[in-house]
Every structure is written in structure tokens, then in C-alpha cells.
Short mmCIF file of C-alpha atoms in Angstrom, two decimals:
data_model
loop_
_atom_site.label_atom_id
_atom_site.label_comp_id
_atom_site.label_asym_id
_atom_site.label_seq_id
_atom_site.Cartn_x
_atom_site.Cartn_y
_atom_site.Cartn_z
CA UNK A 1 -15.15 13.25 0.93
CA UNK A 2 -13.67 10.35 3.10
CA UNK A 3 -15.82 9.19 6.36
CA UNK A 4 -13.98 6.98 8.41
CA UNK A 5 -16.40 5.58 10.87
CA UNK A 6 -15.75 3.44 13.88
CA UNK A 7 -12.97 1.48 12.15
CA UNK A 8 -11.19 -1.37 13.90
CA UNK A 9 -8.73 -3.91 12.83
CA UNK A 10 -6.99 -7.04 14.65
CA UNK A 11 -3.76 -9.16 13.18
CA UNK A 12 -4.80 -12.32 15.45
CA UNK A 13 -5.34 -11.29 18.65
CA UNK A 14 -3.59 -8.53 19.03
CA UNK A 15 -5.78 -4.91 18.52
CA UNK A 16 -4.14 -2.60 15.97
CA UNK A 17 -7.09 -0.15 15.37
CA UNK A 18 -9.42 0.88 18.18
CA UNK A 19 -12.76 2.34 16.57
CA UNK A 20 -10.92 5.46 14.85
CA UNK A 21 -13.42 8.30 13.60
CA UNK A 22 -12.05 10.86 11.22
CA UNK A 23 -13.87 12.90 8.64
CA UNK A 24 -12.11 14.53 5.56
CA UNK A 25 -13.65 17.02 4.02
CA UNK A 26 -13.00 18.01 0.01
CA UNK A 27 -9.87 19.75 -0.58
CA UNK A 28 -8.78 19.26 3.39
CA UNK A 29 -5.38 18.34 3.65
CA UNK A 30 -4.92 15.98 7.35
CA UNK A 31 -1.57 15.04 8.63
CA UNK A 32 -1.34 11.96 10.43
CA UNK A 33 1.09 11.70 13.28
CA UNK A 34 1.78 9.70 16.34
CA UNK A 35 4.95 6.83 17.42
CA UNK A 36 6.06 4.35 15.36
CA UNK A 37 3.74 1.19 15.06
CA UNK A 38 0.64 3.78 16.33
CA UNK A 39 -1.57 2.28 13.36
CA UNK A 40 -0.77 5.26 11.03
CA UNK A 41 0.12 3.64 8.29
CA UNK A 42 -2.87 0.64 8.63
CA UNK A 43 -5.32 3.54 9.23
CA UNK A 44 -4.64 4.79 5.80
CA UNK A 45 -4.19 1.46 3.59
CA UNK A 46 -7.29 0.71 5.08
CA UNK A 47 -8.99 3.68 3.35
CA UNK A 48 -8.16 2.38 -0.11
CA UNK A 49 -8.59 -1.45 0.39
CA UNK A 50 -4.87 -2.44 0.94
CA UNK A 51 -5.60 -4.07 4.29
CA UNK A 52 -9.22 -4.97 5.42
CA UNK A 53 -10.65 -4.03 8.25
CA UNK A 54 -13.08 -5.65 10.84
CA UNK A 55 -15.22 -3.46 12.03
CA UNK A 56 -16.67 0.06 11.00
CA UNK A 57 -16.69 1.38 7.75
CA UNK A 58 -14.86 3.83 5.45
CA UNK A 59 -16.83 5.55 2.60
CA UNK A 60 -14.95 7.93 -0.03
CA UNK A 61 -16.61 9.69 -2.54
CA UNK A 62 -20.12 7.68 -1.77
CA UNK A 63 -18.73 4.89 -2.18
CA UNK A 64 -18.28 1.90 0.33
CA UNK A 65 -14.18 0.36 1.09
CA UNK A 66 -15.44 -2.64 2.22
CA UNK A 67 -17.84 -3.86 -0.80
CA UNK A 68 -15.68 -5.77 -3.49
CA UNK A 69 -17.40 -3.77 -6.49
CA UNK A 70 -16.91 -0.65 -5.23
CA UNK A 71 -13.37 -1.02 -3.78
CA UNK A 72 -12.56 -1.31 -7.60
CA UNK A 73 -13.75 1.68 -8.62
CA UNK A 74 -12.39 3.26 -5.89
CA UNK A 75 -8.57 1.75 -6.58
CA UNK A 76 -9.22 4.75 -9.39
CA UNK A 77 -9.83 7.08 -7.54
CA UNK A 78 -7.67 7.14 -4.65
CA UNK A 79 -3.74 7.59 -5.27
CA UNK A 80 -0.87 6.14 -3.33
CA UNK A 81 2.34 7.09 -2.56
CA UNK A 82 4.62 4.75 -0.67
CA UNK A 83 7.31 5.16 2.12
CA UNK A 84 9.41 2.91 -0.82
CA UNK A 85 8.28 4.74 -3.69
CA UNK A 86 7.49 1.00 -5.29
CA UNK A 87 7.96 2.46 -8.72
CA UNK A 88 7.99 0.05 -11.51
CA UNK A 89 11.97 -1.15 -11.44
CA UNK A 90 11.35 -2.65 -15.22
CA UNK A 91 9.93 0.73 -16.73
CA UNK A 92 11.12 3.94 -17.64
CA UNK A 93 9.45 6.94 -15.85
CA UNK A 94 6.99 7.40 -17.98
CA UNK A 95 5.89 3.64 -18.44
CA UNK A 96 5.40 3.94 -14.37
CA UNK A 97 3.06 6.60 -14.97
CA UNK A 98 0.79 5.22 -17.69
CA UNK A 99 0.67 1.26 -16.90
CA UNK A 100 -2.21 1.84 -14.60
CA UNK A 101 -4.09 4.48 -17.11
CA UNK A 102 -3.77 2.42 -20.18
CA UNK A 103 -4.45 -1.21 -18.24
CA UNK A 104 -7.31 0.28 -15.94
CA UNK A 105 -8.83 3.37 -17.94
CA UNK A 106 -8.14 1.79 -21.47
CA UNK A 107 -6.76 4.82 -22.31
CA UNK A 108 -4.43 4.98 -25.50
CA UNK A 109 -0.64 4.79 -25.20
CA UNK A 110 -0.82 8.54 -27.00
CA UNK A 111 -3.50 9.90 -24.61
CA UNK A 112 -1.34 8.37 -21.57
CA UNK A 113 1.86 9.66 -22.70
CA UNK A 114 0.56 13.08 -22.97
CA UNK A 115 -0.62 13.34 -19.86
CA UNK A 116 2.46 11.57 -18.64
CA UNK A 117 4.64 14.98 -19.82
CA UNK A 118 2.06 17.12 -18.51
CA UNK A 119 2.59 15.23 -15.04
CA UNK A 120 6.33 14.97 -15.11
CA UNK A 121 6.63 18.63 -15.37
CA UNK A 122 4.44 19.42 -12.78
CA UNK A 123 6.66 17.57 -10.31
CA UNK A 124 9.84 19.18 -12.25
CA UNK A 125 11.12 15.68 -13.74
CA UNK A 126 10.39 16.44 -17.90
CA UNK A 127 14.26 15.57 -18.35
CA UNK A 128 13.84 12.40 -16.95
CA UNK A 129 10.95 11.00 -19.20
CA UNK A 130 12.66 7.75 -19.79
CA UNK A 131 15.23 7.27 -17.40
CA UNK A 132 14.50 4.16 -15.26
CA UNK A 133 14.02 4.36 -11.77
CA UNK A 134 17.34 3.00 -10.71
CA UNK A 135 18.70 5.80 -12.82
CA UNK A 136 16.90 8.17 -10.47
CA UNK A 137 17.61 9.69 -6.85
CA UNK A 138 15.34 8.88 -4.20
CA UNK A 139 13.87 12.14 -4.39
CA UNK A 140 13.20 11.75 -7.91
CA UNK A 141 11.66 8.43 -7.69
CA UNK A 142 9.74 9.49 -5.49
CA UNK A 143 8.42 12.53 -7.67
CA UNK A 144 7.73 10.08 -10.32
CA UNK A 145 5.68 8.15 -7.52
CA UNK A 146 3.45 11.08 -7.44
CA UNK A 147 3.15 11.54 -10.63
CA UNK A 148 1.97 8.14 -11.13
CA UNK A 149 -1.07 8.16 -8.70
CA UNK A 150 -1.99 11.56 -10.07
CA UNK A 151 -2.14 9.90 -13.94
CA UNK A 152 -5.34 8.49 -12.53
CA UNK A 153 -6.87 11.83 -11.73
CA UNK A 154 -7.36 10.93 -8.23
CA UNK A 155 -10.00 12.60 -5.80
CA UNK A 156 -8.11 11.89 -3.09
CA UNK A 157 -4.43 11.36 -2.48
CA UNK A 158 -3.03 9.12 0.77
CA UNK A 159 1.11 9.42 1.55
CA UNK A 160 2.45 7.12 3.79
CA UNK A 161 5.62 8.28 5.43
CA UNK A 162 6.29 9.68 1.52
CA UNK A 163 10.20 11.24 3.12
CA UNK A 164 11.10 8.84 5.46
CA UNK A 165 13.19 6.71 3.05
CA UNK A 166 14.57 10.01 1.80
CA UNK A 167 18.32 11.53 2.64
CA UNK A 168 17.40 14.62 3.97
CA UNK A 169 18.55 16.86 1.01
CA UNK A 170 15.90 14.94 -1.39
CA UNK A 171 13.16 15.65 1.63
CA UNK A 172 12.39 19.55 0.42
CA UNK A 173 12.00 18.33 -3.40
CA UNK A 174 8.88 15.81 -2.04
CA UNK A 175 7.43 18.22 0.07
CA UNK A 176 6.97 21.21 -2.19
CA UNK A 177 5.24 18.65 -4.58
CA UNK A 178 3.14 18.03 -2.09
CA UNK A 179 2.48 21.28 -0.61
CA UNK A 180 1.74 22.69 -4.19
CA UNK A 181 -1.09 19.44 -4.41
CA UNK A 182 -2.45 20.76 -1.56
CA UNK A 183 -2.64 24.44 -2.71
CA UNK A 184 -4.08 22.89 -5.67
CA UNK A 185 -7.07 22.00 -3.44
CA UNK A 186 -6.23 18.23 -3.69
CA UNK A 187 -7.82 16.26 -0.48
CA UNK A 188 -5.09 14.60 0.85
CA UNK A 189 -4.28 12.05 3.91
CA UNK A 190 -0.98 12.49 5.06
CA UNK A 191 1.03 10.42 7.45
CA UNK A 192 4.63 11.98 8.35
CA UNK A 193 7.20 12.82 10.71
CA UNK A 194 7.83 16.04 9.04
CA UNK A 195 6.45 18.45 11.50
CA UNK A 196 7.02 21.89 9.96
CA UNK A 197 5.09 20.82 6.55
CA UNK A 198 2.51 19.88 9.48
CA UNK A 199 2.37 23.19 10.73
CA UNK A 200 2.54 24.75 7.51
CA UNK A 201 -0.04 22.99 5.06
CA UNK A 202 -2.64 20.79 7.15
CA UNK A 203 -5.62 21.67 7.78
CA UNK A 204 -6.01 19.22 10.86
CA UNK A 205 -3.32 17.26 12.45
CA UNK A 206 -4.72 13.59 13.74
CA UNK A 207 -2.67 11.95 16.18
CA UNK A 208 -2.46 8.79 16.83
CA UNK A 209 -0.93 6.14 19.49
CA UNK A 210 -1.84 2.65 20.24
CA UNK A 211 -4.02 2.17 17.14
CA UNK A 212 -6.45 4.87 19.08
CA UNK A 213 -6.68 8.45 17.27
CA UNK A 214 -6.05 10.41 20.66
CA UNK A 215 -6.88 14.20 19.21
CA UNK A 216 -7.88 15.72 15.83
CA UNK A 217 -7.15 19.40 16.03
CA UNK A 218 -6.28 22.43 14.18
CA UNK A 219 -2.14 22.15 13.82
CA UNK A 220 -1.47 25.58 15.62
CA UNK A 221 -3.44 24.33 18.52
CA UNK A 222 -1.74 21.01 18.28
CA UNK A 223 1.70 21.97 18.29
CA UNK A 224 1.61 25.14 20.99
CA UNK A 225 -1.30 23.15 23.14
CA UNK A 226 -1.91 19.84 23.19
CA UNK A 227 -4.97 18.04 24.77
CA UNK A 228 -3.94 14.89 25.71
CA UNK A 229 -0.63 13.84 27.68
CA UNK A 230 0.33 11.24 24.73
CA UNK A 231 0.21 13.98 22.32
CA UNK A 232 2.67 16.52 24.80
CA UNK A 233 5.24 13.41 25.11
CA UNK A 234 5.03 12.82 21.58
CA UNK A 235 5.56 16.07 20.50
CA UNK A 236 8.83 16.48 23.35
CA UNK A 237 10.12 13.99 21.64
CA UNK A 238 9.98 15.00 17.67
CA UNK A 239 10.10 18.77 18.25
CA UNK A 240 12.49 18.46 21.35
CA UNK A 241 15.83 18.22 18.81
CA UNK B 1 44.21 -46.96 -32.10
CA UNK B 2 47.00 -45.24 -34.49
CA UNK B 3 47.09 -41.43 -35.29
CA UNK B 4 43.62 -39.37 -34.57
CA UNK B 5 41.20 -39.83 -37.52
CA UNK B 6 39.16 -36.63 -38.24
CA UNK B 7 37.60 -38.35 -41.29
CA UNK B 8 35.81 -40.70 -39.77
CA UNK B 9 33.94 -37.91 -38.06
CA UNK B 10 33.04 -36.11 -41.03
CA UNK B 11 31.91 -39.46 -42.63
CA UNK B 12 29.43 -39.78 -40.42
CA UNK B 13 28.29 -36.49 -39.57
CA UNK B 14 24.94 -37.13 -41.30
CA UNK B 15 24.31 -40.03 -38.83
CA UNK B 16 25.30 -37.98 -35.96
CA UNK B 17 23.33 -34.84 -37.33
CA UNK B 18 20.20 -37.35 -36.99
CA UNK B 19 20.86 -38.29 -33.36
CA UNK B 20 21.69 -34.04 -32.44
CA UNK B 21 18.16 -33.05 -33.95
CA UNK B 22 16.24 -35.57 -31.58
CA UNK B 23 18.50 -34.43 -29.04
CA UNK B 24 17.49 -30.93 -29.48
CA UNK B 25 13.74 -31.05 -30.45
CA UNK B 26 13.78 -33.63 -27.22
CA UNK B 27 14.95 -30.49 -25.26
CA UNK B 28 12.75 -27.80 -26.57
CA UNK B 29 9.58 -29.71 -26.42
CA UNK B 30 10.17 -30.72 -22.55
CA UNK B 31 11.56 -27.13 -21.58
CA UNK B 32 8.52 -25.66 -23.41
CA UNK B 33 6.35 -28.39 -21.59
CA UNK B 34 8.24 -28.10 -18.52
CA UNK B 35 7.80 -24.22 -18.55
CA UNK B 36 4.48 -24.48 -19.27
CA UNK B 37 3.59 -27.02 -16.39
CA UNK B 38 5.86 -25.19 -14.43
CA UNK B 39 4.08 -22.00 -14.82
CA UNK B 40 0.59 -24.01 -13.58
CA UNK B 41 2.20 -26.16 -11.05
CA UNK B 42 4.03 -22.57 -9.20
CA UNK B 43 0.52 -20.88 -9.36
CA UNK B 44 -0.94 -23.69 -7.21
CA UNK B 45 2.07 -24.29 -5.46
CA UNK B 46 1.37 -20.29 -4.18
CA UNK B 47 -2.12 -20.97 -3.36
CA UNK B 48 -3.38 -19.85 -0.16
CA UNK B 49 -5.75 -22.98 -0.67
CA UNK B 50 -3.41 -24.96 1.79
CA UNK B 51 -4.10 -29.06 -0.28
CA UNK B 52 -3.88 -27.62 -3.56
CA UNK B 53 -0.30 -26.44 -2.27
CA UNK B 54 0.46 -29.34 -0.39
CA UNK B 55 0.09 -31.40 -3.52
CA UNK B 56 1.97 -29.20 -5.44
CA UNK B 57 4.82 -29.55 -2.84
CA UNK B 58 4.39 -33.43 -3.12
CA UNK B 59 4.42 -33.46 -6.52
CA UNK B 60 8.06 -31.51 -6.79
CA UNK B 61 9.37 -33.50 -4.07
CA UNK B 62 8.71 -36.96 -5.50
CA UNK B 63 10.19 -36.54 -8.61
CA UNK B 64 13.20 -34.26 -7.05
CA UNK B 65 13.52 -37.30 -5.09
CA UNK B 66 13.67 -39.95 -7.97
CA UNK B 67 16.43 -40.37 -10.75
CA UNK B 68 15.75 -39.13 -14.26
CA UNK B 69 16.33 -42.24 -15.49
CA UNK B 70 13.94 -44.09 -13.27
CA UNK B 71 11.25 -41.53 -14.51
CA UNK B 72 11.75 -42.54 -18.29
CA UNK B 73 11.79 -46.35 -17.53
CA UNK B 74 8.45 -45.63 -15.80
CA UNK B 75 7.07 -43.65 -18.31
CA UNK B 76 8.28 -45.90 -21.20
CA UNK B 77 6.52 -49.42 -19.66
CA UNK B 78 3.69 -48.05 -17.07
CA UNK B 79 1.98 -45.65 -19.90
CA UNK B 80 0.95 -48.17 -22.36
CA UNK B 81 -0.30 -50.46 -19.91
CA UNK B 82 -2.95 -47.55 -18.77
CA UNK B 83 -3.27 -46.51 -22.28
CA UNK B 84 -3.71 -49.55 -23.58
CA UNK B 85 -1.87 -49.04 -26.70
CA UNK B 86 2.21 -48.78 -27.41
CA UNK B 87 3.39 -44.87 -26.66
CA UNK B 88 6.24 -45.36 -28.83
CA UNK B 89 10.01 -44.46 -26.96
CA UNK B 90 9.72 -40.77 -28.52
CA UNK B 91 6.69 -39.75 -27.12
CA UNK B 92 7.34 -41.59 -23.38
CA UNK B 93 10.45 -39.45 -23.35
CA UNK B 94 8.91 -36.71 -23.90
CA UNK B 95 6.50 -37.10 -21.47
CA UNK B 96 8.65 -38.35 -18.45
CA UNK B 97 11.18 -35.43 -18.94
CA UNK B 98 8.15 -33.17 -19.29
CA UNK B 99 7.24 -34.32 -15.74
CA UNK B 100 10.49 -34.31 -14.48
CA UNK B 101 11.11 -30.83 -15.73
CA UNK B 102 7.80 -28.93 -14.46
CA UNK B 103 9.44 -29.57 -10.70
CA UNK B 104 12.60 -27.73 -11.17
CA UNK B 105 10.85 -25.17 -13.44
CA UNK B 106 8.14 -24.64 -11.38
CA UNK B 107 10.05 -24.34 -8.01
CA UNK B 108 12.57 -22.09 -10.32
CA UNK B 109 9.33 -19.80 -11.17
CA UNK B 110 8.16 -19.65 -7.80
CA UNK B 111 11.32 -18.38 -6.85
CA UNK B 112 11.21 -15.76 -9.31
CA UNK B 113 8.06 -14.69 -8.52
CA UNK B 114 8.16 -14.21 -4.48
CA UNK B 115 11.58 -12.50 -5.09
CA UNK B 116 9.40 -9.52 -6.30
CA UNK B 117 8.54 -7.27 -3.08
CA UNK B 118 4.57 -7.56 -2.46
CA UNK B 119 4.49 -3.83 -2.12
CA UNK B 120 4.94 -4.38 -5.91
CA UNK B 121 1.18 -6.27 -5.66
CA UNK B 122 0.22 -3.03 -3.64
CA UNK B 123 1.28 -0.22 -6.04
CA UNK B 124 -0.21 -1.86 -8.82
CA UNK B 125 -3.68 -2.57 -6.49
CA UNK B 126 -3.61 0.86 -5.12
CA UNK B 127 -3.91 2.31 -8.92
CA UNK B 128 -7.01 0.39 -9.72
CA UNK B 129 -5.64 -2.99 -10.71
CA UNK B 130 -7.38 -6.49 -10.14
CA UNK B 131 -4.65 -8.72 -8.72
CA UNK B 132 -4.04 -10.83 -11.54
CA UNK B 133 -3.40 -7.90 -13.50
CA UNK B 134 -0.65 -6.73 -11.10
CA UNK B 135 0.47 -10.07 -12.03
CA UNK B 136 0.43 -10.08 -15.50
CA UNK B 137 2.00 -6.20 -15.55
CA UNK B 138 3.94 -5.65 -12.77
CA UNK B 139 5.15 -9.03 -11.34
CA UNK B 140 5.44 -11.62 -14.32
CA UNK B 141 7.97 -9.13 -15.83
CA UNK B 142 10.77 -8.56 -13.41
CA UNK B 143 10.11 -12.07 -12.11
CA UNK B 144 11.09 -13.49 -15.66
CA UNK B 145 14.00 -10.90 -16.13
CA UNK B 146 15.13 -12.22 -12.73
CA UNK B 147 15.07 -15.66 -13.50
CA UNK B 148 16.01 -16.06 -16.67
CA UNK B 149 20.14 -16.91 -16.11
CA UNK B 150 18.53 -20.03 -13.71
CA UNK B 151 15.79 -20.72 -16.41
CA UNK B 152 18.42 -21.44 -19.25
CA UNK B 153 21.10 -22.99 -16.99
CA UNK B 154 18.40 -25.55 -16.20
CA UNK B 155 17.76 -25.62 -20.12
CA UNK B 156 21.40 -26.66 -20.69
CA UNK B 157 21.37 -29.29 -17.95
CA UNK B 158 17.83 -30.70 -19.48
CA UNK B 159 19.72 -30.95 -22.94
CA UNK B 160 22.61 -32.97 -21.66
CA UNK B 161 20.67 -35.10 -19.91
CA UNK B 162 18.68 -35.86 -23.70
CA UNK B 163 21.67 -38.57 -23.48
CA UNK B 164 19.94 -40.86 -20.95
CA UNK B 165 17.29 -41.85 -23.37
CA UNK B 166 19.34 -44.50 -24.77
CA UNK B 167 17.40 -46.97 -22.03
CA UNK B 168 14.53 -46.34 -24.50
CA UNK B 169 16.17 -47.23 -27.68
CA UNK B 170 16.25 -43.35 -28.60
CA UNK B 171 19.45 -42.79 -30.56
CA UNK B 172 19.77 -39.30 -29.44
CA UNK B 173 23.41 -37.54 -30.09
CA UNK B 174 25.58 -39.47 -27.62
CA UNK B 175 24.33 -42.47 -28.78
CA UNK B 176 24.58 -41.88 -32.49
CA UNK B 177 27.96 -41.38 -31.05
CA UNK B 178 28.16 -44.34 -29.42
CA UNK B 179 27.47 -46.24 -31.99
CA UNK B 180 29.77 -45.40 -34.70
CA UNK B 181 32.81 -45.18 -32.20
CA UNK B 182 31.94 -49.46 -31.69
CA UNK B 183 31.42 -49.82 -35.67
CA UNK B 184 34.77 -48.20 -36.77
CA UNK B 185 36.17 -48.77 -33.56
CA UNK B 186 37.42 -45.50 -33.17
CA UNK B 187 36.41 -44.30 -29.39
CA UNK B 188 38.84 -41.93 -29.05
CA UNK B 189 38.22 -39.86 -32.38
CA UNK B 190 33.90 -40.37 -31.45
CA UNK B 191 34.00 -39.23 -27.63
CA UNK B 192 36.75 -36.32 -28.17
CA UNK B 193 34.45 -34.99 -31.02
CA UNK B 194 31.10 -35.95 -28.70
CA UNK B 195 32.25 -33.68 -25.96
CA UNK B 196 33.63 -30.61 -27.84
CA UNK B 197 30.13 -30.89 -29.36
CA UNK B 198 28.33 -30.70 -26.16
CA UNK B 199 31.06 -27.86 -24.77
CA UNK B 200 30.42 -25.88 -27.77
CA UNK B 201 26.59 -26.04 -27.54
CA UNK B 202 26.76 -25.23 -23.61
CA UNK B 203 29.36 -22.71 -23.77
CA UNK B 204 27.56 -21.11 -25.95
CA UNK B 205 24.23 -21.23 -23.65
CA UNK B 206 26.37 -20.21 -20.96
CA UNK B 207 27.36 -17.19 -22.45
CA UNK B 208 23.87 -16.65 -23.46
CA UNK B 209 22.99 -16.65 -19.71
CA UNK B 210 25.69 -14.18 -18.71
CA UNK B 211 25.06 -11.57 -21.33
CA UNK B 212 21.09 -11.76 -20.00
CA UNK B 213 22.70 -11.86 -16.49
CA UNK B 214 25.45 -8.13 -17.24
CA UNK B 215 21.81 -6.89 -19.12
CA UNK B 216 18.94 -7.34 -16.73
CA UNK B 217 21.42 -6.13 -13.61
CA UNK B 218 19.45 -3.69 -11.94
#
């Protein structure tokens, strides 16, 4: 489903992706992991065009990230979910959710607002329909955030750092959205901190450090035995608490 | 000067009604220029096409540099010698406030539209959308809702400064003013009633501007 391929990246000079290989298979959910300013986050806006890469390539679905044409198609097809939810701060919930169905798709306002209360329920929010996202808690916002990239019926869904912006009572409300995509059989990227919804829904943890992706492993193995030393500090750090 | 003389305001309120209505269509047809202009002059003042912005820049510092009334005395005698032909005071005015205008509006827009968080631009191009649309959906929106208190206190600043066209042989509102307050030789009566006028029209743009202000809080 997604073949990332020898992907590497510069700002300037400076190297913030060293030739990272990962393969993502349909319905696989991978968790992305490593220290802060590790190239998680890059790694993962470069799968759906947000920043471009140098060298490498990333196909989803068949279809090539770095060709113009195709990236467009592929802005369908792939849904985001931010660290800072980025809803829509002049729309209700349910204008988030269908501006990008009706303006992309051409679907009709009807056929969009359907699917709109179909979504909302799913992540729990039908109360909320038009409530604007200052009106929400972060939590919520960030339900509706989810509910937004799935209006596009994604094949794929990337999260980057989708809790850490979250007090830590909203955290369980984002993650059982999530781990209910997954059971779903949604293919999703991943990148988090949270380490138990790690261990409990991923398929394969990745971790990454220094814009390398160190070890790709089953997350049982990962967390009780890492390979590499990186990945044994790392984890002495986050689980040591 | 004697006691205050309310009737010879209301004698000549069709007079000054003539000089208010150039005033005012003065005003709206350079802040709908100016917007306009404005609107071009931000989008290639944001270009990552370094002359084009450059120029822009130049262009909104020379004429934040220069006096208004500089501009229309330009306008009014440099025009019809490229033209060729007599522009007529009305529509030189017009012009040289248009051109004024477009640098305040456009550095107002550009403002507006880079106080909107690029992760804004990246939502709406993660969900499929070209760029411009992001623009035209997602940015142009909250940037207008954002600047619309700065948009309209501009507006009101444009419409008192209608006044200076006088140099021109306009007879806008103050100078319809003007006028009569030398014929009847009643200043006082003339430039008490002049100024209430403008206070009433820019007190009541003012409060225009709050209300959108308390409304679009976020």
C-alpha cells in the first residue's frame, strides 16, 4: 500500500532524512517513534506531498508522491490529522468535514452532509454538528479532525503526534478513535509518544533517530528487546516514568 | 457674529448635500479601487518571485512616503500631459487616491492574510486541495474576518481625507462648507455643523467596526 524507498531530505545543508525504507502493507497499522526532531514528523508529510523530498521515492496506492499529477490525486486519498488539529476556525463541525468533499469530489452539500452525520457519530461527536471549533475541547476538535480526513474515504490515514497537544484526560477519547480505525482495517501511519496504544494496536513499531529509521520490528519485540542501543536509551527514557 | 444661526444651515443644505455625495461616491470608488488593487498588489507583494515582490515593496513605500496631497497635484497635471487630453479634476482624484489607497490596503491585506497559520495551507492541501483553493476556502475567509475592523478604519480615514481635493477645484463636503460659511459669513454656524457631520458619519463607522470586532472574536 505505501513503499517508501530510499527517501532522503536536506533543509540547506543540514541532513534531515537519511535514505529511510519502510513498507506498509494494506490494513497495517505502523507506529512511528523515536526523540524529538528524529525526522518523524518530515518522514510522514513527505508521504502525502506536504514537504518534498530529494532523493528516493514514495509510492501509495500505485501511485508516485513525487509527480505533480499524481500527488493530486493522491491529496484524496491520503488523510491527515495534525498535532494542532488545524480545523477550520470559521466553520462549524460539520462545514470542516465537507469543505474538502464538496470543493475536491464535487459532491453535493446534501450528499456531504450525510456523510458528515454518519462520520460525526462514528467518532461520538453527533451533538456537536454545528458547534464551531472554538466551542469544542481539544479532544473534540480533534475528533472532528478525524472525521474530516475520513469524509474523503481515505486509503490510508497518517497522524502526526495526533495527542500531544492534548491534556491528558482528552488523550483516551483520540486514541479509541483511532484504535477502532485500525480494527476497522484502516492502513494507518502513526507517529506518537503514546507507548501503550504502541504496544497495543501496531502492527510494527519504526523507530527513528537522527533522520535514520534505526529498527522496524514487531512492538512486543521492540519494547521487551530492542536491537539497537538508540532504541534501549530511547525507550529508558519514555517507559522509564 | 451674534447668536448661532441654525437657519442658515438648513438653507443651504441642498448645496452642502451636493458637496457630501462627491464626498462619498469619491470614497467608495477609491476604497473599492483601492481594495481591489490592494488585493493584486498583496498577491505579488507575497510572491516567492523575489522582483515582482521587491516592486511591490517599492511601490507601497513610495507613496507611504509621499503626502496625499502631493499625489492628487501629480495626478491632476502629470496625467493629461501623457494622455494627451484634459482628465477632468473628478476623475484625477479618483485615480491618485486609488493609488494612494492600494498601499495601505494592500499592506493591510497582506497582513491579514499571513496572520492565518500555514498549517491552515496544509490541512486544506492534505485533503486534496490545489493551493489556490486553500486560498479561496480556507484562508481568504478568516483573513477578511480578521481584518475587517483595520479595513473600515482605513475606510473612514480615506473619507475624511475626500476634503483635500479642494487643490483640484472639487467642491467636496468641506468645501461646500467652506464656501457658504465666506458667503453668509457665518464660520462659526458652517464649521460647528461641518464637524458634527463628519463625527456623526465616523462615529457611526466606528461603531460599525466594533460590533464586527465583539462578532468575529474568536
Amino acid at each position: 500500500m505505501i513503499d517508501i524507498r530510499d527517501v532522503s531530505k536536506w533543509y540547506g545543508a543540514s541532513q534531515v532524512l537519511k535514505s529511510c525504507s519502510l513498507e506498509v502493507s494494506k490494513g497495517e497499522v505502523i507506529v512511528v517513534c523515536g526523540p524529538s526532531g528524529s525526522g518523524k514528523s518530515t518522514l510522514i508529510k513527505c508521504v502525502n506531498g506536504l514537504e518534498p523530498f530529494q532523493q528516493g521515492e514514495i509510492i501509495v496506492d500505485g501511485l508516485r508522491v513525487d509527480d505533480k499529477q499524481q500527488l493530486r490525486v493522491l491529496g484524496t486519498r491520503i488523510g491527515m490529522v495534525f498535532q494542532n488539529f488545524e480545523l477550520y476556525p470559521h466553520l462549524s463541525a460539520t462545514g470542516n468535514i465537507i469543505l474538502a468533499p464538496m470543493v475536491v469530489l464535487r459532491r453535493s452539500r446534501e450528499e456531504a452532509e450525510a456523510r458528515a452525520r454518519t462520520l460525526l457519530e462514528r467518532v461520538g461527536l453527533s451533538e456537536h454538528a454545528s458547534k464551531f471549533p472554538a466551542q469544542l475541547s481539544g479532544g473534540q476538535q480533534q475528533r472532528v479532525a478525524i472525521a474530516r480526513a475520513l469524509a474523503m474515504d481515505p486509503v490510508v490515514m497518517l497522524f502526526d503526534e495526533p495527542t500531544s497537544a492534548l491534556d491528558p484526560e482528552m488523550i483516551k477519547e483520540v486514541l479509541d478513535v483511532m484504535s477502532d480505525l485500525a480494527r476497522d482495517g484502516m492502513t494507518m501511519i502513526v507517529v506518537t509518544h503514546e507507548m501503550g496504544f504502541a504496544r497495543r494496536v501496531a502492527d510494527r513499531v519504526a523507530f527513528m533517530d537522527g533522520g535514520e529509521i534505526v529498527e522496524t520490528r514487531h512492538p512486543e519485540e521492540f519494547f521487551t528487546a530492542p536491537q539497537s542501543e538508540r532504541a534501549r536509551v530511547f525507550l529508558s527514557k519514555v517507559l522509564g516514568h | 457674529m451674534g447668536k448661532f444661526d441654525v437657519d442658515v444651515v438648513i438653507r443651504n443644505i441642498p448645496y452642502l448635500w451636493e458637496g457630501l455625495q462627491l464626498s462619498f461616491l469619491l470614497a467608495v470608488l477609491a476604497i473599492a479601487g483601492g481594495i481591489f488593487f490592494g488585493s493584486l498588489l498583496a498577491v505579488l507583494r507575497m510572491s516567492s518571485f523575489r522582483p515582482i515582490a521587491w516592486a511591490a515593496i517599492g511601490y507601497v513605500n513610495f507613496f507611504r512616503s509621499v503626502p496625499l496631497i502631493l499625489v492628487i497635484f501629480w495626478i491632476y497635471f502629470l496625467v493629461p500631459l501623457l494622455l494627451g487630453q484634459a482628465t477632468g479634476p473628478f476623475l484625477s482624484a479618483v485615480i491618485a487616491f486609488t493609488l494612494f489607497e492600494t498601499a495601505y490596503y494592500c499592506e493591510i491585506i497582506r497582513a491579514g492574510v499571513q496572520s492565518i497559520p500555514k498549517g491552515q495551507i496544509s490541512a486544506g492541501r492534505a485533503s486534496g486541495m490545489t493551493s489556490a483553493q486553500a486560498m479561496r476556502y480556507i484562508v481568504m475567509p478568516q483573513a477578511f474576518r480578521n481584518m475587517t475592523p483595520i479595513l473600515l478604519t482605513q475606510s473612514i480615514i480615506l473619507f475624511q481625507d475626500t476634503s483635500l481635493v479642494y487643490v483640484v477645484t472639487l467642491r467636496d463636503f468641506m468645501t461646500s462648507a467652506s464656501t457658504v460659511a465666506n458667503q453668509e459669513l457665518r464660520l462659526v454656524e458652517l464649521y460647528v455643523f461641518a464637524a458634527a457631520v463628519y463625527l456623526v458619519i465616523c462615529v457611526a463607522g466606528s461603531r460599525v467596526v466594533n460590533r464586527y470586532g465583539r462578532d468575529f472574536k474568536r
